[in-house]
Short mmCIF file of C-alpha atoms in Angstrom, two decimals:
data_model
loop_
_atom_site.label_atom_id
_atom_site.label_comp_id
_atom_site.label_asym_id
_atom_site.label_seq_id
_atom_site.Cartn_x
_atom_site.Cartn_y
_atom_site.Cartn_z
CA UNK M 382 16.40 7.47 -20.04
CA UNK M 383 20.27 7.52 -20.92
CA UNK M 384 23.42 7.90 -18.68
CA UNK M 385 26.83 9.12 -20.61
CA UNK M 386 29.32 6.90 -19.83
CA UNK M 387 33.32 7.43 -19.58
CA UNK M 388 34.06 6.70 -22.77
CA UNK M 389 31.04 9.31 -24.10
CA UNK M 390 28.38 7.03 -25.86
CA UNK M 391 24.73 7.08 -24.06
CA UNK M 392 23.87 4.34 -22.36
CA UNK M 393 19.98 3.31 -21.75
CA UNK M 394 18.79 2.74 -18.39
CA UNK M 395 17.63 -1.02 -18.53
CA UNK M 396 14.79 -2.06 -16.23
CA UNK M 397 17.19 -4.91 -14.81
CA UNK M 398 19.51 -7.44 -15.01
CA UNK M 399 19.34 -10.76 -15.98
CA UNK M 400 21.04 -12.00 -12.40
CA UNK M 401 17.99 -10.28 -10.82
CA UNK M 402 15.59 -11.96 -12.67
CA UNK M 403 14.20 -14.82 -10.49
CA UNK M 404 14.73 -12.63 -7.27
CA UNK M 405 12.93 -9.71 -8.60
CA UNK M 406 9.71 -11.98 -10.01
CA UNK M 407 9.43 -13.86 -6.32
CA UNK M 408 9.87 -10.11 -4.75
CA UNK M 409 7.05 -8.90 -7.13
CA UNK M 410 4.92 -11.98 -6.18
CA UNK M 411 4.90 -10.72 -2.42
CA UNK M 412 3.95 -7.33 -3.25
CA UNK M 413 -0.05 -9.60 -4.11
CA UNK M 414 0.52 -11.61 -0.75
CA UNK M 415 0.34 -8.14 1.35
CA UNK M 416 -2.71 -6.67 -1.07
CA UNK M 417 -4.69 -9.46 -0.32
CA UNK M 418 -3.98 -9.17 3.35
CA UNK M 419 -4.97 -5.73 3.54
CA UNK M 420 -8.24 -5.49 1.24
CA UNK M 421 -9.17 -8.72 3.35
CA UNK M 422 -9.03 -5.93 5.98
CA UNK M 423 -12.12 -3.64 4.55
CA UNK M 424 -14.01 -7.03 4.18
CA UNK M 425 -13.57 -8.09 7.80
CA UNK M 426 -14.67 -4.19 8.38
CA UNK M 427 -18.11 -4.82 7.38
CA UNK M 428 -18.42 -8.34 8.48
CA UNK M 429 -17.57 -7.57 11.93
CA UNK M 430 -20.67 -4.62 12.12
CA UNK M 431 -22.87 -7.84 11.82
CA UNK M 432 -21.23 -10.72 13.45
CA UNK M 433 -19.94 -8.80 16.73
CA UNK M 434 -22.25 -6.05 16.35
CA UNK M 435 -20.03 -3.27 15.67
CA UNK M 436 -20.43 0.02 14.64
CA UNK M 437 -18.50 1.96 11.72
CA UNK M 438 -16.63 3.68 14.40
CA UNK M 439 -15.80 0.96 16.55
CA UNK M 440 -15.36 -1.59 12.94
CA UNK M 441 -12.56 1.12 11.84
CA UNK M 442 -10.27 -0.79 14.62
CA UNK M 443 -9.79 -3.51 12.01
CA UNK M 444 -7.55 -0.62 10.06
CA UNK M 445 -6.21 0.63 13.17
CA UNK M 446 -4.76 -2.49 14.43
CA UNK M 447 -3.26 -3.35 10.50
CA UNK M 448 -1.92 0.57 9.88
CA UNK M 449 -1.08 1.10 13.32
CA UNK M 450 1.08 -1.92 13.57
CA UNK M 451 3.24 -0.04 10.43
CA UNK M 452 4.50 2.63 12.97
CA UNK M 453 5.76 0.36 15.66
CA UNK M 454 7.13 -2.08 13.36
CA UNK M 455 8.86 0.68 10.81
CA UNK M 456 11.89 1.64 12.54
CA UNK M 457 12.53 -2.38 13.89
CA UNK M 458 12.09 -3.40 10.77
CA UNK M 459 14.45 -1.20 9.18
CA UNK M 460 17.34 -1.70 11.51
CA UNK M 461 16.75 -5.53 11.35
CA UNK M 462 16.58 -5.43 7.28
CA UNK M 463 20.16 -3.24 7.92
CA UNK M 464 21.76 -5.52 9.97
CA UNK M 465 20.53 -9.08 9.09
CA UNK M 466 19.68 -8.18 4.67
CA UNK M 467 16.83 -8.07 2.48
CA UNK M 468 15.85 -11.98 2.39
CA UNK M 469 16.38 -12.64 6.02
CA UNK M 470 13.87 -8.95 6.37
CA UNK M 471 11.46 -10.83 4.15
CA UNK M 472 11.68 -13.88 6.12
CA UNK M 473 10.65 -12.13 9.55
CA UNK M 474 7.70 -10.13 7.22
CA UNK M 475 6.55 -13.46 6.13
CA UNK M 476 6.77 -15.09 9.81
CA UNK M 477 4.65 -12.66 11.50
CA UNK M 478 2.07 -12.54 8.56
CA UNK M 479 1.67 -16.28 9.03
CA UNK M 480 1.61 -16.11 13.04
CA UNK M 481 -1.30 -13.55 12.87
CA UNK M 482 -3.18 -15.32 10.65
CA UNK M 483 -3.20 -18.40 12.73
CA UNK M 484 -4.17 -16.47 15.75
CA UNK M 485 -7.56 -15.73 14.21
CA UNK M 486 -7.80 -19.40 15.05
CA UNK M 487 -8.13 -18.68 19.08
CA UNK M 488 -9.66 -15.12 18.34
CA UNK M 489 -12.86 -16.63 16.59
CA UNK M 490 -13.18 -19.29 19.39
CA UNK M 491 -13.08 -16.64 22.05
CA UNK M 492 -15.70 -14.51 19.74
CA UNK M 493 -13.61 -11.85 20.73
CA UNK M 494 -12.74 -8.48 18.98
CA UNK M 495 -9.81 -7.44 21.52
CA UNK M 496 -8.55 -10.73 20.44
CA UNK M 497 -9.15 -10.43 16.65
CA UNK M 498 -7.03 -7.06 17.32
CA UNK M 499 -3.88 -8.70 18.58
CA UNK M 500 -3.93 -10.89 15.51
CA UNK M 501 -4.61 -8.50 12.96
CA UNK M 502 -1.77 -5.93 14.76
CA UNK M 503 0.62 -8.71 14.70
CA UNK M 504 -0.34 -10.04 10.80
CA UNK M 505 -0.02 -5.79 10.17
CA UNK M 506 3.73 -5.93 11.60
CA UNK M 507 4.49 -8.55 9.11
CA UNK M 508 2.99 -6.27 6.15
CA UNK M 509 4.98 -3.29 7.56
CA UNK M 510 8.06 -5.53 7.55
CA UNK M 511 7.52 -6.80 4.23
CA UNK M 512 6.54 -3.40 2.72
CA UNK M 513 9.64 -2.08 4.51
CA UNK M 514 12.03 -4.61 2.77
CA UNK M 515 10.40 -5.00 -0.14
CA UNK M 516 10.38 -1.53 -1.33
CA UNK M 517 13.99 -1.01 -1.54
CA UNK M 518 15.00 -4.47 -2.18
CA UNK M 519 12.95 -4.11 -5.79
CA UNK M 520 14.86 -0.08 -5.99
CA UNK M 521 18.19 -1.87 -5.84
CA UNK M 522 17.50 -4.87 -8.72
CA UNK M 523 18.84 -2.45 -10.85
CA UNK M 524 19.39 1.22 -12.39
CA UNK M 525 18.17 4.17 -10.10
CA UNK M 526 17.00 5.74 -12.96
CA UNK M 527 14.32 3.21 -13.68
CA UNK M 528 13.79 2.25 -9.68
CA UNK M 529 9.93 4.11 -10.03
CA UNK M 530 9.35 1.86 -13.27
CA UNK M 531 10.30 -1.23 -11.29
CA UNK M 532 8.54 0.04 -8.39
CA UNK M 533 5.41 0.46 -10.06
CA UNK M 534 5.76 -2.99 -12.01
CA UNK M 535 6.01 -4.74 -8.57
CA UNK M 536 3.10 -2.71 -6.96
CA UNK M 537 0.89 -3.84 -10.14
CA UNK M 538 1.03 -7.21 -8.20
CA UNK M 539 0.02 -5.28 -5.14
CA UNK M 540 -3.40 -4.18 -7.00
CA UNK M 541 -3.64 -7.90 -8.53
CA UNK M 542 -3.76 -9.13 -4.48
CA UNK M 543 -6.34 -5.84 -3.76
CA UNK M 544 -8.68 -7.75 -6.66
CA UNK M 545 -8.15 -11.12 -4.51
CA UNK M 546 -8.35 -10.08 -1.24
CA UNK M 547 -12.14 -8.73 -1.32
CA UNK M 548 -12.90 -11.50 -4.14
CA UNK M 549 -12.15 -13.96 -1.32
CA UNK M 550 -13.75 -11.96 1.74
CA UNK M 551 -16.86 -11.50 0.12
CA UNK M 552 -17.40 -14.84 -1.19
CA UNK M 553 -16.32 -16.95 2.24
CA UNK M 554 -17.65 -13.97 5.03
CA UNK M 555 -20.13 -12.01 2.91
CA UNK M 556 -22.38 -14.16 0.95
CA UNK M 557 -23.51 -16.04 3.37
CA UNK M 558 -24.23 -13.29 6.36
CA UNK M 559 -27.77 -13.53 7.92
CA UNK M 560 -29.35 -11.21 10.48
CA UNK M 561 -28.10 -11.84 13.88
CA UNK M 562 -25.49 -14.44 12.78
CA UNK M 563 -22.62 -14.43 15.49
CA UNK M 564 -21.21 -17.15 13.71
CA UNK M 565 -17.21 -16.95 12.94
CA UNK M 566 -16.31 -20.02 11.42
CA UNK M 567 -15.74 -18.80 8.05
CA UNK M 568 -13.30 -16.41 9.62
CA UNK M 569 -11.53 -19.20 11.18
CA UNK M 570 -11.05 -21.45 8.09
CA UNK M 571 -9.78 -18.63 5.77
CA UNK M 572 -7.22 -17.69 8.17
CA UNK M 573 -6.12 -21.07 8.59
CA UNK M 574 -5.71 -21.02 4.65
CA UNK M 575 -4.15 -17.95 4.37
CA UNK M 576 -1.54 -18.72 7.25
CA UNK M 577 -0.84 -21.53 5.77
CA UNK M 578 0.03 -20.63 1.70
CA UNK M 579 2.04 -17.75 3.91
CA UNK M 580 4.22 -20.19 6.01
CA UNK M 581 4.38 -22.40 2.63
CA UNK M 582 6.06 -19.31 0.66
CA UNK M 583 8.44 -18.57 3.84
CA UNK M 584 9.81 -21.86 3.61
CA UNK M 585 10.03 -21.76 -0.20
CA UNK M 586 11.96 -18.13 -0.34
CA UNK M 587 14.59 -19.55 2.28
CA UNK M 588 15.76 -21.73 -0.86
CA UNK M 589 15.76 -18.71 -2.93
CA UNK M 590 19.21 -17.80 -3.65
CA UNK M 591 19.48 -13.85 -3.55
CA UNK M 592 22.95 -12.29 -6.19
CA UNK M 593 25.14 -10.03 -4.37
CA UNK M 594 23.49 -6.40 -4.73
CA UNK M 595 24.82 -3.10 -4.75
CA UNK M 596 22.11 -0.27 -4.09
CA UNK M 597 21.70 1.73 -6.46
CA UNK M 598 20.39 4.45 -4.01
CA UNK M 599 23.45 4.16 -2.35
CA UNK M 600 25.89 4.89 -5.01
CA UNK M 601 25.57 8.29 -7.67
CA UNK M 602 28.73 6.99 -10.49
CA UNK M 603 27.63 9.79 -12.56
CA UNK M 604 26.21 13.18 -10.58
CA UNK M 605 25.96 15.47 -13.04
CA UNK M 606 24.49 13.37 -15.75
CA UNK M 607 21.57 12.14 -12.84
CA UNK M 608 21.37 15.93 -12.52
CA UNK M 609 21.66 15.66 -8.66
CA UNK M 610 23.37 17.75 -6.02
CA UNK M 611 25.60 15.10 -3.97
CA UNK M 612 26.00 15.76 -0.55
CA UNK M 613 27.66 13.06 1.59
CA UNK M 614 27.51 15.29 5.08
CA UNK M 615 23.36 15.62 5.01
CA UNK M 616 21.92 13.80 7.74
CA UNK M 617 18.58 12.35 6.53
CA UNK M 618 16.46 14.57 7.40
CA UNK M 619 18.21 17.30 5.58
CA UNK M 620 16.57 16.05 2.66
CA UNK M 621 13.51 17.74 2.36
CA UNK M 622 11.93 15.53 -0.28
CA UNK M 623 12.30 12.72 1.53
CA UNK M 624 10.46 15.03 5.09
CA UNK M 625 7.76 15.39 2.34
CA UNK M 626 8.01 12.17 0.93
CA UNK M 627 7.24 10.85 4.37
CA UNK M 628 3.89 13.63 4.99
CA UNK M 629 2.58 12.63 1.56
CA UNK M 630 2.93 9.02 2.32
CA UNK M 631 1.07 9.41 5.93
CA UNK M 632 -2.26 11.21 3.96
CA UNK M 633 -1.78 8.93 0.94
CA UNK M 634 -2.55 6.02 3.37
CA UNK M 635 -5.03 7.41 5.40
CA UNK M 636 -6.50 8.53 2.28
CA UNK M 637 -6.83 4.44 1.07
CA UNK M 638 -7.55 3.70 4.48
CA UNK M 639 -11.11 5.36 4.51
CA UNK M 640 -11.85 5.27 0.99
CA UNK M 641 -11.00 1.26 1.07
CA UNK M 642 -12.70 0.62 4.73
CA UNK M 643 -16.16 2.25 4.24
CA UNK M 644 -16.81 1.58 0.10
CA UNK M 645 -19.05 -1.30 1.09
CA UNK M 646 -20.94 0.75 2.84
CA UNK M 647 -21.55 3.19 0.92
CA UNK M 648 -22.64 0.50 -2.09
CA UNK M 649 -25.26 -1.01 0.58
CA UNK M 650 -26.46 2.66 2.11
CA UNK M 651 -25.89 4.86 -0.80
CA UNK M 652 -26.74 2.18 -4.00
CA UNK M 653 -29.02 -0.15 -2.29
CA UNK M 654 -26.47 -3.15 -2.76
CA UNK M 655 -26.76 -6.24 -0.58
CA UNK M 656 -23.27 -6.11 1.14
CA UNK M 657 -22.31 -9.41 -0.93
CA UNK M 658 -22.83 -7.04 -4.18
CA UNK M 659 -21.24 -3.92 -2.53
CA UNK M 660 -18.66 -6.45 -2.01
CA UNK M 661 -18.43 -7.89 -5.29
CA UNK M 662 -17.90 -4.43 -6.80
CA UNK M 663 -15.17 -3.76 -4.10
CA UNK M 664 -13.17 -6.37 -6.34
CA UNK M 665 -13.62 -4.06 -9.42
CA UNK M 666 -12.76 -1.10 -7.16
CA UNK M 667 -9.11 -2.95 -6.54
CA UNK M 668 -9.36 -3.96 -10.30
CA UNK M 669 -9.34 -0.24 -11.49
CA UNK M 670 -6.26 0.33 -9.19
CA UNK M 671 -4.29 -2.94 -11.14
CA UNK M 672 -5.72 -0.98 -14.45
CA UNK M 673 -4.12 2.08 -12.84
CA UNK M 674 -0.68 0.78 -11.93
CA UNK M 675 -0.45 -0.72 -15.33
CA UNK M 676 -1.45 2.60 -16.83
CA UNK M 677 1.14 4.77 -14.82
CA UNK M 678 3.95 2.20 -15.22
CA UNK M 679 3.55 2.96 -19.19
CA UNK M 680 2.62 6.94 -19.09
CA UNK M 681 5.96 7.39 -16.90
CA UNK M 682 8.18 7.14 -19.75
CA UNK M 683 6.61 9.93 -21.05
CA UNK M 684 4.98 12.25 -18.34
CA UNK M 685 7.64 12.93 -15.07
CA UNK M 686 6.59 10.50 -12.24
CA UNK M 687 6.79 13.77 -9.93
CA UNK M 688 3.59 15.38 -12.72
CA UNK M 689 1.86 12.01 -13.27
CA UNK M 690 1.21 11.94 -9.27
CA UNK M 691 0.16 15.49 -9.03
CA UNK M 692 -2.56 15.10 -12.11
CA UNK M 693 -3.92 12.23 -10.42
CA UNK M 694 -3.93 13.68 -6.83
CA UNK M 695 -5.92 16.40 -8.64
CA UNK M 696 -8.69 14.47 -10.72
CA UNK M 697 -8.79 12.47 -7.00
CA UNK M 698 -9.87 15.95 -5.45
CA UNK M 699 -12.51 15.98 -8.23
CA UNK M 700 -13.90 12.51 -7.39
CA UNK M 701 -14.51 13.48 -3.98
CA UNK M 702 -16.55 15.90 -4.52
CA UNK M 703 -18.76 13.96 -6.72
CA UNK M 704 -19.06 11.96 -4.14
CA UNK M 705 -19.53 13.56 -1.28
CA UNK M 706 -22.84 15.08 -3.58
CA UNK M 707 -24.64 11.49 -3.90
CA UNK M 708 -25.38 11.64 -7.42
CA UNK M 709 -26.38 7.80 -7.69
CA UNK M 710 -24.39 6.41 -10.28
CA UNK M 711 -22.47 9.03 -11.23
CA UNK M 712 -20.95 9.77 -7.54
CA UNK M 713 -20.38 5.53 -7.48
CA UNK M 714 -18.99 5.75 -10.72
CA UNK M 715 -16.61 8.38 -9.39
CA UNK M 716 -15.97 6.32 -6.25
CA UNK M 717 -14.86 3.61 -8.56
CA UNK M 718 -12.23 5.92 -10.08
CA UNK M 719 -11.12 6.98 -7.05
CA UNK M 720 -8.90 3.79 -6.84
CA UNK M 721 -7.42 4.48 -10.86
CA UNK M 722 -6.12 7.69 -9.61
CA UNK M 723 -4.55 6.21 -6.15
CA UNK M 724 -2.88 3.71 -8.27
CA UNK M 725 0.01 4.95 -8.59
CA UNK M 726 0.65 7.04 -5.44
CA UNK M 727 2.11 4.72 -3.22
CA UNK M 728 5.14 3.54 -5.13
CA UNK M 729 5.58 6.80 -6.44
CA UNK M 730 5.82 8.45 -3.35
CA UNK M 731 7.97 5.76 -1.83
CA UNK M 732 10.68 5.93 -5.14
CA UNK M 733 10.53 9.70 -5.37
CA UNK M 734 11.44 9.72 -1.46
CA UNK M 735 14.07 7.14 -1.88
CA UNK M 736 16.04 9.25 -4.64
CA UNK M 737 19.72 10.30 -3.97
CA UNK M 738 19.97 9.46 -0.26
CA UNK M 739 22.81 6.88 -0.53
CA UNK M 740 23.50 5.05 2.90
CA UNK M 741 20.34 6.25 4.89
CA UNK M 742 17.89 4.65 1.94
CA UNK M 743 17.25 1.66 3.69
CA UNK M 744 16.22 3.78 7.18
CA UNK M 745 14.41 6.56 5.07
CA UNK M 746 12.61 2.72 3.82
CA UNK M 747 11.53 2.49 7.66
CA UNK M 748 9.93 6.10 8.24
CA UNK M 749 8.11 6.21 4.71
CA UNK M 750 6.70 3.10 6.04
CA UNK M 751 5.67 4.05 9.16
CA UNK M 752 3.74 6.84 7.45
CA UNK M 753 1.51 4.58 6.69
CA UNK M 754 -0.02 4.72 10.31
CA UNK M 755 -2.34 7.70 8.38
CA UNK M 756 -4.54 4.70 7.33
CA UNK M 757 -4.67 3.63 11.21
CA UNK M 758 -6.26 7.22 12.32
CA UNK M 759 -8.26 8.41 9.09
CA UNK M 760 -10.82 5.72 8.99
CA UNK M 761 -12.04 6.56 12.55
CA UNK M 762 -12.69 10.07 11.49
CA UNK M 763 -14.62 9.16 8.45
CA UNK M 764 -16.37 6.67 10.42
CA UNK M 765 -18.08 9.04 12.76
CA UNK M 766 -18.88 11.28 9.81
CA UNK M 767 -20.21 8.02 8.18
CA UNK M 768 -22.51 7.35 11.06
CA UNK M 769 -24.45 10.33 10.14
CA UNK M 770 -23.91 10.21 6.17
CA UNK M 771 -21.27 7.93 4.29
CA UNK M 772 -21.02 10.33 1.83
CA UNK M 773 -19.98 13.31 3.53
CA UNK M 774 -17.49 11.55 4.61
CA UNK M 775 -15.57 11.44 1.42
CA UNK M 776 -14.93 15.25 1.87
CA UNK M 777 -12.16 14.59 4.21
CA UNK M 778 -9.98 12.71 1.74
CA UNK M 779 -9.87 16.14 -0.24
CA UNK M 780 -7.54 17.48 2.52
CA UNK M 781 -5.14 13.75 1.73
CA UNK M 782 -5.26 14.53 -1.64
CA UNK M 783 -4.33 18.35 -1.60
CA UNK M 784 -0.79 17.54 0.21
CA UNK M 785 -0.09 14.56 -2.33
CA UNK M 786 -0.90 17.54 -4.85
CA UNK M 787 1.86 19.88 -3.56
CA UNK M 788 4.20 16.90 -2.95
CA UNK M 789 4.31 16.01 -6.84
CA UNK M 790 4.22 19.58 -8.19
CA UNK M 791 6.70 21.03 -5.74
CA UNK M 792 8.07 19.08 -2.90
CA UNK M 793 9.68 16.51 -4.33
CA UNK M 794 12.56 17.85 -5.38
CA UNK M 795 16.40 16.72 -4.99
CA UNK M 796 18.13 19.58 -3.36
#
């Protein structure tokens, strides 16, 4: 990518600046601290069904209170980020994550699920926060022109956490579940960990001195070599590809949602996995989305970010319906691709909404995130299909995937 500057020689778009350095590598590192979080999530999912004797339908609350809490907290989040910056925006992120994880502590003494909810909907406020800041703070550590590159760089570290998260969950809450166990002590103790290393990192960013920025998004020096049509007087949602951007993220996420919250259970029902195993292979699952990110990060300087995401929303469509068929290996085989094609759709759609829209980026930040309250609704709906047969219920991601399609081979457009 090359910009012409004034005096007429190209100029390559770098991916940042040397200021940015140490504030875009402690950024990146919190883009692993929300994965975990959330595939921790689908692990709880199944452990729940045994310890408070749950079932899928009722279990799919875990995602509801997490995804749910990302449309209340989007807009709040936003406006705080606007008015107080991007550090003190991660600060609040990282002080809720830590407060919800330290409620488990009460929750598991009270054996109580409402409980449990509270917790996880306030921990899911700080990911919405985070995910809210975070997105645009990485955008604006340098060119626009390389903001999905960066982007996709930071969410690799997202997929690195999604390899942790269910590592951890199945090892501490899986491997040792026996029939009838109410027994949430193991819950307890991980949460107390996991608060803590959260509180420990607040503490440590508030030392973390963060260069004057100037967002990229905000400023176009050169429209007609970006190859954009500027227009100061739009109101934000006069941008259409950011009204898509926002659609494709809601069935992106609830796409991940049920995909992520019932692949244990179709290992143990479908495979014949002990949940431990089902779980184990959950890590490789999150390990084929790092492989992914990785993947799409290089194949975007070649292939449009805008194509890359349609081509993968399409070989997605194809996976579900291998599937849905229960081939044995074949449709688990499929199931673990499934999560190589996501990869890349979440930072894509969130950098491909973000483009051009000067001073309402960090507000169209807040509604892309709040899209994300797709992954609160979608798993109940697979869940009841699930009751019946897990594997029908990876039909209904089809419909996710078919928007995501039109999104990357149409809608995204600058007008």
């Amino acid at each position: 990518m090359q910009a012409i500057t004034e005096t007429g020689q190209t100029k390559p778009a770098t991916f940042t600046d040397s200021k940015y350095l140490v504030t875009l590598v402690f950024v990146t590192s919190l883009f692993m601290f929300w994965g975990i979080a959330i595939t921790m999530g689908d692990v709880l999912n199944k452990h729940f069904q045994h310890v408070l004797s749950l079932t899928k339908t009722q279990s799919a609350f875990v995602q509801f209170a997490i995804f749910g809490a990302y449309f209340v907290m989007g807009i709040p989040a936003g406006l705080f980020m606007k008015r107080f910056g991007y550090k003190n925006g991660v600060l609040l992120g990282l002080s809720l994550f830590a407060a919800g994880a330290f409620l488990f502590v009460p929750a598991a003494a009270a054996a109580s699920f409402t409980y449990f909810g509270i917790a996880l909907f306030i921990l899911g406020c700080g990911l919405s926060t985070l995910e809210t800041v975070a997105h645009p703070f990485v955008a604006s550590l340098g060119d626009q022109r390389t903001s999905d590159q960066r982007i996709n760089f930071a969410q690799a570290f997202n997929a690195l956490g999604a390899i942790i998260g269910p590592a951890i969950g199945s090892y501490f809450l899986l491997r040792n579940n026996t029939e009838g166990s109410t027994d949430l002590t193991s819950v307890k103790t991980l949460y107390i960990a996991i608060g803590s290393v959260i509180a420990t990192i607040a503490i440590l960013f508030s030392f973390v001195k963060v260069p004057a920025l100037t967002d990229p998004h905000a400023v176009v020096a050169n429209p007609e070599a970006a190859n954009v049509d500027v227009e100061p007087g739009k109101t934000l949602f006069q941008h259409k590809h950011f009204v898509w951007a926002v659609i494709a993220q809601f069935f992106n996420v609830a796409a991940q949602g049920g995909t992520w919250a019932f692949f244990i259970n179709y290992g143990h029902e479908k495979m014949g996995f002990p949940d431990a195993t089902a779980g184990n292979y959950l890590v490789l699952f999150m390990g084929l989305m790092l492989a992914g990110r990785f993947a799409g990060t290089f194949l975007m300087r070649v292939i449009a970010p805008h194509t890359l995401l349609a081509i993968f929303a399409a070989c997605n469509i194809l996976m579900c319906l291998i599937i849905a068929q229960s081939f044995g290996w074949p449709s688990f085989i499929a199931l673990l691709m499934l999560n190589f094609f996501f990869s890349i759709m979440f930072p894509t759609i969130f950098s491909l909404g973000l483009k051009n829209l000067g001073a309402h980026t960090q507000q169209a930040s807040s509604f892309i995130s709040m899209g994300v309250v797709g992954g609160a609704i979608f798993p109940f709906l697979m869940g009841r299909v699930a009751e019946s047969d897990v594997a029908h219920a990876y039909y209904l991601p089809i419909i996710c995937y078919a928007v995501i399609f039109l999104f990357g081979a149409k809608f995204y457009k600058v007008k």
